[in-house]
Short mmCIF file of C-alpha atoms and ligand atoms in Angstrom, two decimals:
data_model
loop_
_atom_site.label_atom_id
_atom_site.label_comp_id
_atom_site.label_asym_id
_atom_site.label_seq_id
_atom_site.Cartn_x
_atom_site.Cartn_y
_atom_site.Cartn_z
CA MET A 1 -16.99 34.78 -24.89
CA LYS A 2 -18.28 38.24 -24.55
CA LEU A 3 -20.17 38.90 -21.35
CA THR A 4 -22.24 42.08 -20.63
CA VAL A 5 -23.41 42.77 -17.24
CA ASP A 6 -26.02 45.48 -16.40
CA ILE A 7 -24.30 47.84 -13.77
CA SER A 8 -26.72 49.69 -10.96
CA GLY A 9 -26.76 50.66 -7.26
CA GLN A 10 -27.87 47.00 -6.83
CA THR A 11 -24.91 45.41 -8.41
CA GLN A 12 -23.56 42.73 -6.17
CA VAL A 13 -19.77 42.31 -5.94
CA TYR A 14 -17.73 38.83 -5.82
CA GLY A 15 -14.13 38.19 -6.90
CA ILE A 16 -10.79 36.40 -6.26
CA PHE A 17 -7.73 37.03 -4.06
CA GLY A 18 -4.57 35.91 -5.41
CA TYR A 19 -1.02 37.25 -5.85
CA PRO A 20 -0.48 37.07 -9.08
CA VAL A 21 -4.27 36.83 -10.07
CA LYS A 22 -4.05 37.94 -14.04
CA HIS A 23 -3.89 34.32 -15.05
CA SER A 24 -7.16 33.46 -13.27
CA LYS A 25 -10.05 32.13 -15.40
CA SER A 26 -12.38 32.47 -12.67
CA PRO A 27 -13.86 36.13 -13.25
CA GLN A 28 -14.88 35.05 -16.76
CA PHE A 29 -16.50 31.59 -16.12
CA GLN A 30 -18.15 32.80 -12.77
CA THR A 31 -19.52 35.73 -14.34
CA SER A 32 -21.16 33.46 -17.25
CA ALA A 33 -23.07 31.91 -14.36
CA PHE A 34 -24.13 35.04 -12.78
CA SER A 35 -25.38 36.41 -16.17
CA PHE A 36 -27.23 32.74 -16.70
CA TYR A 37 -29.65 33.44 -13.85
CA ASP A 38 -29.59 37.36 -14.64
CA ILE A 39 -28.28 37.78 -11.02
CA PRO A 40 -27.20 41.45 -10.85
CA ALA A 41 -23.35 40.60 -9.89
CA VAL A 42 -19.70 41.19 -10.95
CA TYR A 43 -16.84 39.08 -10.17
CA LEU A 44 -13.54 40.89 -10.40
CA PRO A 45 -9.85 39.95 -10.01
CA PHE A 46 -7.98 41.34 -6.81
CA GLU A 47 -4.36 41.18 -6.80
CA VAL A 48 -3.94 41.15 -2.71
CA LYS A 49 -0.17 41.20 -1.48
CA PRO A 50 0.51 38.81 1.14
CA GLU A 51 1.12 41.81 3.54
CA ASP A 52 -2.08 43.31 2.75
CA LEU A 53 -4.36 40.10 3.13
CA LYS A 54 -5.62 41.05 6.61
CA THR A 55 -6.94 44.37 5.27
CA ALA A 56 -8.39 42.86 2.25
CA VAL A 57 -10.44 40.31 4.26
CA GLU A 58 -11.58 43.14 6.57
CA ALA A 59 -12.53 45.00 3.31
CA ILE A 60 -14.84 42.12 2.28
CA LYS A 61 -17.04 42.96 5.42
CA ALA A 62 -16.48 46.86 5.06
CA LEU A 63 -17.57 46.74 1.38
CA GLY A 64 -20.22 44.09 1.46
CA ILE A 65 -18.47 41.97 -0.92
CA LYS A 66 -20.84 38.92 -1.09
CA GLY A 67 -18.37 36.00 -1.95
CA ILE A 68 -14.59 35.56 -2.63
CA ASN A 69 -12.56 33.02 -4.11
CA VAL A 70 -9.00 32.55 -2.56
CA THR A 71 -6.17 31.36 -4.59
CA VAL A 72 -2.06 31.09 -4.27
CA PRO A 73 -0.62 32.31 -1.86
CA HIS A 74 -3.56 33.02 0.53
CA LYS A 75 -5.20 29.77 0.72
CA GLU A 76 -3.87 28.83 4.17
CA HIS A 77 -3.26 32.26 5.57
CA ILE A 78 -6.66 33.61 5.17
CA LEU A 79 -7.84 30.78 7.62
CA GLU A 80 -6.92 33.10 10.59
CA TYR A 81 -9.03 35.83 9.41
CA LEU A 82 -12.24 34.12 9.17
CA ASN A 83 -15.23 33.61 11.49
CA GLU A 84 -16.02 29.93 10.66
CA LEU A 85 -14.32 27.32 9.11
CA SER A 86 -16.04 24.24 7.33
CA GLU A 87 -15.10 20.84 7.91
CA GLU A 88 -13.05 20.47 4.64
CA VAL A 89 -11.09 23.40 5.54
CA LEU A 90 -10.39 22.25 8.96
CA TYR A 91 -8.99 18.82 7.41
CA ILE A 92 -7.40 20.37 4.34
CA GLY A 93 -5.91 23.40 6.25
CA ALA A 94 -6.62 25.57 3.29
CA CYS A 95 -9.78 27.60 2.00
CA ASN A 96 -10.59 28.76 -1.55
CA THR A 97 -14.17 29.96 -0.98
CA VAL A 98 -15.33 32.84 1.26
CA LYS A 99 -19.00 33.44 1.67
CA ASN A 100 -20.00 36.71 3.44
CA ILE A 101 -23.47 36.71 5.53
CA ASP A 102 -23.64 40.13 7.01
CA GLY A 103 -20.29 40.69 7.88
CA TYR A 104 -19.81 37.01 9.30
CA LEU A 105 -17.15 35.27 7.03
CA ILE A 106 -17.45 31.46 6.59
CA GLY A 107 -14.63 29.39 4.72
CA TYR A 108 -15.28 26.74 2.69
CA ASN A 109 -12.80 24.38 0.49
CA THR A 110 -14.43 23.25 -2.64
CA ASP A 111 -11.28 21.99 -4.11
CA ALA A 112 -11.65 18.50 -3.00
CA TYR A 113 -15.31 18.30 -4.40
CA GLY A 114 -14.08 19.67 -7.64
CA PHE A 115 -11.14 17.09 -8.02
CA ILE A 116 -13.57 14.42 -7.15
CA LYS A 117 -16.32 15.26 -9.55
CA GLY A 118 -13.92 15.73 -12.31
CA LEU A 119 -12.09 12.46 -11.50
CA LYS A 120 -15.79 10.67 -11.26
CA GLU A 121 -16.12 11.64 -15.17
CA LEU A 122 -13.37 9.05 -15.82
CA GLU A 123 -13.74 6.64 -12.92
CA PRO A 124 -17.52 6.93 -11.40
CA ASN A 125 -16.46 4.23 -8.61
CA LEU A 126 -13.74 5.10 -6.31
CA GLU A 127 -14.20 2.84 -3.51
CA GLY A 128 -11.46 0.48 -2.96
CA LYS A 129 -9.01 2.02 -5.94
CA ASN A 130 -5.42 2.34 -5.22
CA VAL A 131 -4.25 5.80 -6.04
CA LEU A 132 -0.53 7.04 -6.58
CA ILE A 133 -0.27 10.93 -5.71
CA LEU A 134 2.75 12.98 -6.76
CA GLY A 135 3.39 15.77 -4.52
CA ALA A 136 2.53 16.42 -0.83
CA GLY A 137 1.81 20.47 -1.30
CA GLY A 138 -1.24 22.24 -0.29
CA ALA A 139 -3.21 21.16 -3.52
CA SER A 140 -2.48 17.55 -2.79
CA ARG A 141 -4.13 17.78 0.60
CA ALA A 142 -7.56 18.39 -1.04
CA VAL A 143 -7.01 15.52 -3.16
CA VAL A 144 -6.25 13.39 -0.27
CA TYR A 145 -9.17 14.43 1.59
CA GLY A 146 -11.31 13.83 -1.44
CA LEU A 147 -10.13 10.08 -2.18
CA ILE A 148 -10.36 9.15 1.60
CA LYS A 149 -13.85 10.26 2.04
CA GLU A 150 -14.50 8.26 -1.31
CA GLY A 151 -13.13 5.18 0.46
CA VAL A 152 -10.28 4.50 -1.74
CA ASN A 153 -8.11 1.47 -0.45
CA LYS A 154 -4.68 3.06 -0.67
CA ILE A 155 -3.01 6.44 -1.45
CA TYR A 156 0.58 5.76 -2.35
CA GLN A 157 2.01 9.48 -1.92
CA ALA A 158 5.17 10.60 -3.30
CA ASN A 159 7.33 13.82 -2.70
CA ARG A 160 10.78 15.11 -2.81
CA THR A 161 10.41 16.26 0.59
CA ILE A 162 8.91 12.92 2.22
CA GLU A 163 8.25 14.50 5.64
CA LYS A 164 5.37 16.22 4.31
CA VAL A 165 3.64 13.13 3.46
CA PHE A 166 4.03 11.89 7.07
CA LYS A 167 2.90 15.24 8.31
CA ILE A 168 -0.24 14.68 6.03
CA ARG A 169 -0.88 11.34 7.18
CA GLU A 170 -0.64 12.49 10.57
CA ASP A 171 -3.00 15.07 10.10
CA PHE A 172 -5.61 13.09 8.32
CA PHE A 173 -5.42 10.69 11.48
CA LYS A 174 -8.31 12.77 12.70
CA LEU A 175 -10.33 12.08 9.74
CA THR A 176 -9.95 8.33 9.93
CA LYS A 177 -8.01 6.13 12.29
CA PHE A 178 -7.11 4.01 9.50
CA ALA A 179 -4.69 7.06 8.01
CA GLU A 180 -1.60 5.28 8.56
CA GLU A 181 -2.97 1.96 6.38
CA ILE A 182 -4.37 4.04 3.89
CA ILE A 183 -1.47 6.73 3.15
CA ILE A 184 1.68 5.31 2.19
CA PRO A 185 4.72 7.50 1.80
CA ILE A 186 6.70 6.35 -1.19
CA PRO A 187 9.99 8.02 -2.71
CA TYR A 188 10.01 8.71 -6.25
CA GLU A 189 12.48 6.01 -7.15
CA LYS A 190 10.48 3.34 -5.83
CA ILE A 191 7.42 4.07 -8.07
CA GLU A 192 8.32 2.17 -11.18
CA CYS A 193 9.61 -1.08 -9.33
CA CYS A 194 7.30 -1.12 -6.45
CA VAL A 195 3.97 0.78 -6.98
CA LEU A 196 2.85 1.31 -10.56
CA ASP A 197 1.67 -2.34 -10.80
CA SER A 198 -0.80 -2.21 -8.04
CA VAL A 199 -2.30 1.38 -8.65
CA ASP A 200 -5.38 2.22 -10.81
CA ILE A 201 -5.32 6.16 -10.62
CA ILE A 202 -2.13 8.28 -10.84
CA VAL A 203 -2.55 12.03 -9.91
CA ASN A 204 0.02 14.88 -10.22
CA THR A 205 -0.36 17.60 -7.82
CA THR A 206 3.21 19.13 -8.22
CA SER A 207 3.83 21.83 -10.36
CA VAL A 208 6.27 19.66 -12.73
CA GLY A 209 5.19 19.65 -16.17
CA LEU A 210 4.21 23.37 -16.05
CA ARG A 211 7.59 24.12 -17.90
CA ASP A 212 8.69 22.17 -21.01
CA ASP A 213 12.15 21.70 -19.57
CA ASP A 214 10.76 20.07 -16.11
CA GLN A 215 12.57 16.64 -15.57
CA PRO A 216 9.81 14.06 -15.31
CA LEU A 217 8.83 12.81 -11.75
CA PHE A 218 9.57 9.06 -12.65
CA ASN A 219 9.83 7.13 -16.12
CA TYR A 220 6.47 7.88 -17.36
CA GLU A 221 6.79 5.28 -20.09
CA ALA A 222 6.28 2.94 -17.42
CA ILE A 223 2.52 3.79 -17.15
CA SER A 224 0.18 1.34 -18.96
CA SER A 225 -3.10 1.68 -20.57
CA ARG A 226 -5.02 0.27 -17.46
CA HIS A 227 -3.88 3.41 -15.41
CA THR A 228 -6.19 6.44 -15.20
CA VAL A 229 -4.28 9.65 -15.19
CA VAL A 230 -4.94 13.18 -13.87
CA ASP A 231 -2.65 16.19 -13.75
CA ILE A 232 -4.31 19.03 -11.65
CA ILE A 233 -2.06 21.63 -14.15
CA TYR A 234 -4.64 23.20 -16.78
CA LYS A 235 -2.55 21.86 -19.76
CA LYS A 236 -1.73 18.74 -21.34
CA THR A 237 1.86 18.33 -19.62
CA PRO A 238 4.12 15.82 -20.58
CA LEU A 239 2.91 13.16 -17.88
CA LEU A 240 -0.73 13.51 -20.01
CA GLU A 241 1.06 13.18 -23.21
CA VAL A 242 2.35 9.92 -22.22
CA ALA A 243 -0.91 8.66 -20.71
CA ASP A 244 -2.89 9.83 -24.20
CA LYS A 245 -0.21 7.94 -26.09
CA LYS A 246 -0.57 4.69 -23.96
CA GLY A 247 -4.28 4.95 -24.28
CA CYS A 248 -5.11 5.68 -20.62
CA LYS A 249 -8.16 7.59 -19.57
CA TRP A 250 -6.88 10.97 -18.71
CA GLN A 251 -7.80 14.55 -17.68
CA ASP A 252 -6.02 17.85 -17.04
CA GLY A 253 -6.93 20.28 -14.19
CA LEU A 254 -9.73 22.29 -16.16
CA PRO A 255 -12.54 19.70 -14.56
CA MET A 256 -11.28 20.46 -11.10
CA LEU A 257 -10.91 24.26 -11.81
CA LEU A 258 -14.72 23.91 -13.28
CA TYR A 259 -16.40 21.96 -10.55
CA GLN A 260 -14.63 23.73 -7.61
CA GLY A 261 -15.79 27.02 -9.23
CA ALA A 262 -19.46 25.48 -9.53
CA LYS A 263 -19.57 24.45 -6.09
CA ALA A 264 -18.38 27.75 -4.93
CA PHE A 265 -21.11 29.54 -6.91
CA GLU A 266 -23.94 27.07 -5.44
CA ILE A 267 -22.55 28.12 -1.75
CA TRP A 268 -22.82 31.88 -2.58
CA THR A 269 -26.08 31.88 -4.47
CA GLY A 270 -28.01 28.40 -3.42
CA LYS A 271 -28.62 27.93 -6.81
CA ASP A 272 -27.79 25.14 -9.24
CA ALA A 273 -24.54 26.03 -11.04
CA PRO A 274 -24.93 26.01 -14.84
CA ILE A 275 -22.05 23.59 -15.45
CA GLU A 276 -22.53 23.52 -19.26
CA VAL A 277 -22.24 27.35 -19.37
CA MET A 278 -19.37 27.63 -17.25
CA ARG A 279 -17.75 24.98 -19.12
CA LYS A 280 -18.19 26.86 -22.30
CA ALA A 281 -17.04 30.21 -20.59
CA LEU A 282 -13.97 28.37 -19.21
CA LEU A 283 -12.77 26.89 -22.66
CA SER A 284 -13.47 29.97 -24.56
P1 ATR B 301 0.47 23.75 -4.02
O1 ATR B 301 -0.26 24.62 -3.33
O2 ATR B 301 0.10 23.97 -5.70
O3 ATR B 301 0.31 22.37 -3.71
P2 ATR B 301 2.92 24.13 -3.05
O4 ATR B 301 2.33 23.66 -1.49
O5 ATR B 301 4.08 24.74 -2.97
O6 ATR B 301 1.71 24.19 -3.96
O7 ATR B 301 3.44 22.32 -3.53
C1 ATR B 301 4.21 21.96 -4.26
C2 ATR B 301 4.49 20.75 -4.75
O8 ATR B 301 5.19 20.68 -5.75
C3 ATR B 301 5.15 20.16 -3.79
O9 ATR B 301 4.92 18.73 -3.54
C4 ATR B 301 6.92 20.15 -4.42
O10 ATR B 301 7.66 19.12 -3.54
P3 ATR B 301 8.21 19.59 -2.09
O11 ATR B 301 7.33 19.57 -0.95
O12 ATR B 301 9.42 18.51 -2.22
O13 ATR B 301 8.92 20.89 -2.32
C5 ATR B 301 6.35 19.90 -5.68
N1 ATR B 301 7.57 20.17 -6.60
C6 ATR B 301 7.79 21.37 -7.17
N2 ATR B 301 8.63 21.56 -7.97
C7 ATR B 301 9.29 20.67 -7.74
C8 ATR B 301 10.37 19.74 -8.40
N3 ATR B 301 11.02 20.21 -9.51
N4 ATR B 301 10.55 18.42 -8.33
C9 ATR B 301 9.77 17.32 -7.51
N5 ATR B 301 8.36 18.14 -6.95
C10 ATR B 301 8.68 19.64 -7.05
#
């Protein structure tokens, strides 16, 4: 999709901080949204080295950059440089969207919103559902936050380093006093025997599946058609291949990417995100 922007002295600047950032799809689909509304803005990729993050955040103020998305590896570290943090950021411990209001930087996290909005395309009602989450890294915390807010019944969370699940449970105690009953740490070896039958939704938040030679996290063949399967990686991973073969409802990471970006656009501009325009730009 070819996008044209009229550059002038009024052009506003938005962008994304990441390291690396070359692979990011955000410049294209955010620009499509600005173009849709004829907002005179550009959205640029900024490759920011970890040691330069503080300077880069100061530059947001100095250069009058209107808004920034934040991706790996800066999502957690950027918190200390911002003026205000949203409730989501405080619970999740990571920020993916910054709004600059005359030099006052507010950090938001739209990943939880993006994940839930995408998942609801498959499962409109999440209340009372039982969910299996694979992984307990930064991305999983947004997923856990979103699911708790939606009133799920149980979250079985598996991770190689199981201590991270206990830490998440401890951190989310501030959000719900039922965190200990909702979040159940589970080793990967116990998934097939003891958890799979009682869950409705399976979510992979690990990087496993990105490379073709990755070992599966558990026996994916044990999945049945009644499971809804989401992988937040932006491609049809081996987990999703099995889900498709078994006749499950399934989704890769693109809806989450789309909706987190749409929410960021709304935070920056106050306008409804043109979802179909953004989806088309993302897929092109
Ligand atoms: P992100 O911000 O994308 O969540 P992260 O915080 O580095 O990235 O988390 C990566 C997740 O993938 C973790 O759950 C990690 O498991 P550990 O906490 O045990 O390291 C998981 N992961 C990465 N490679 C893995 C592998 N080969 N097998 C199992 N889990 C893996």
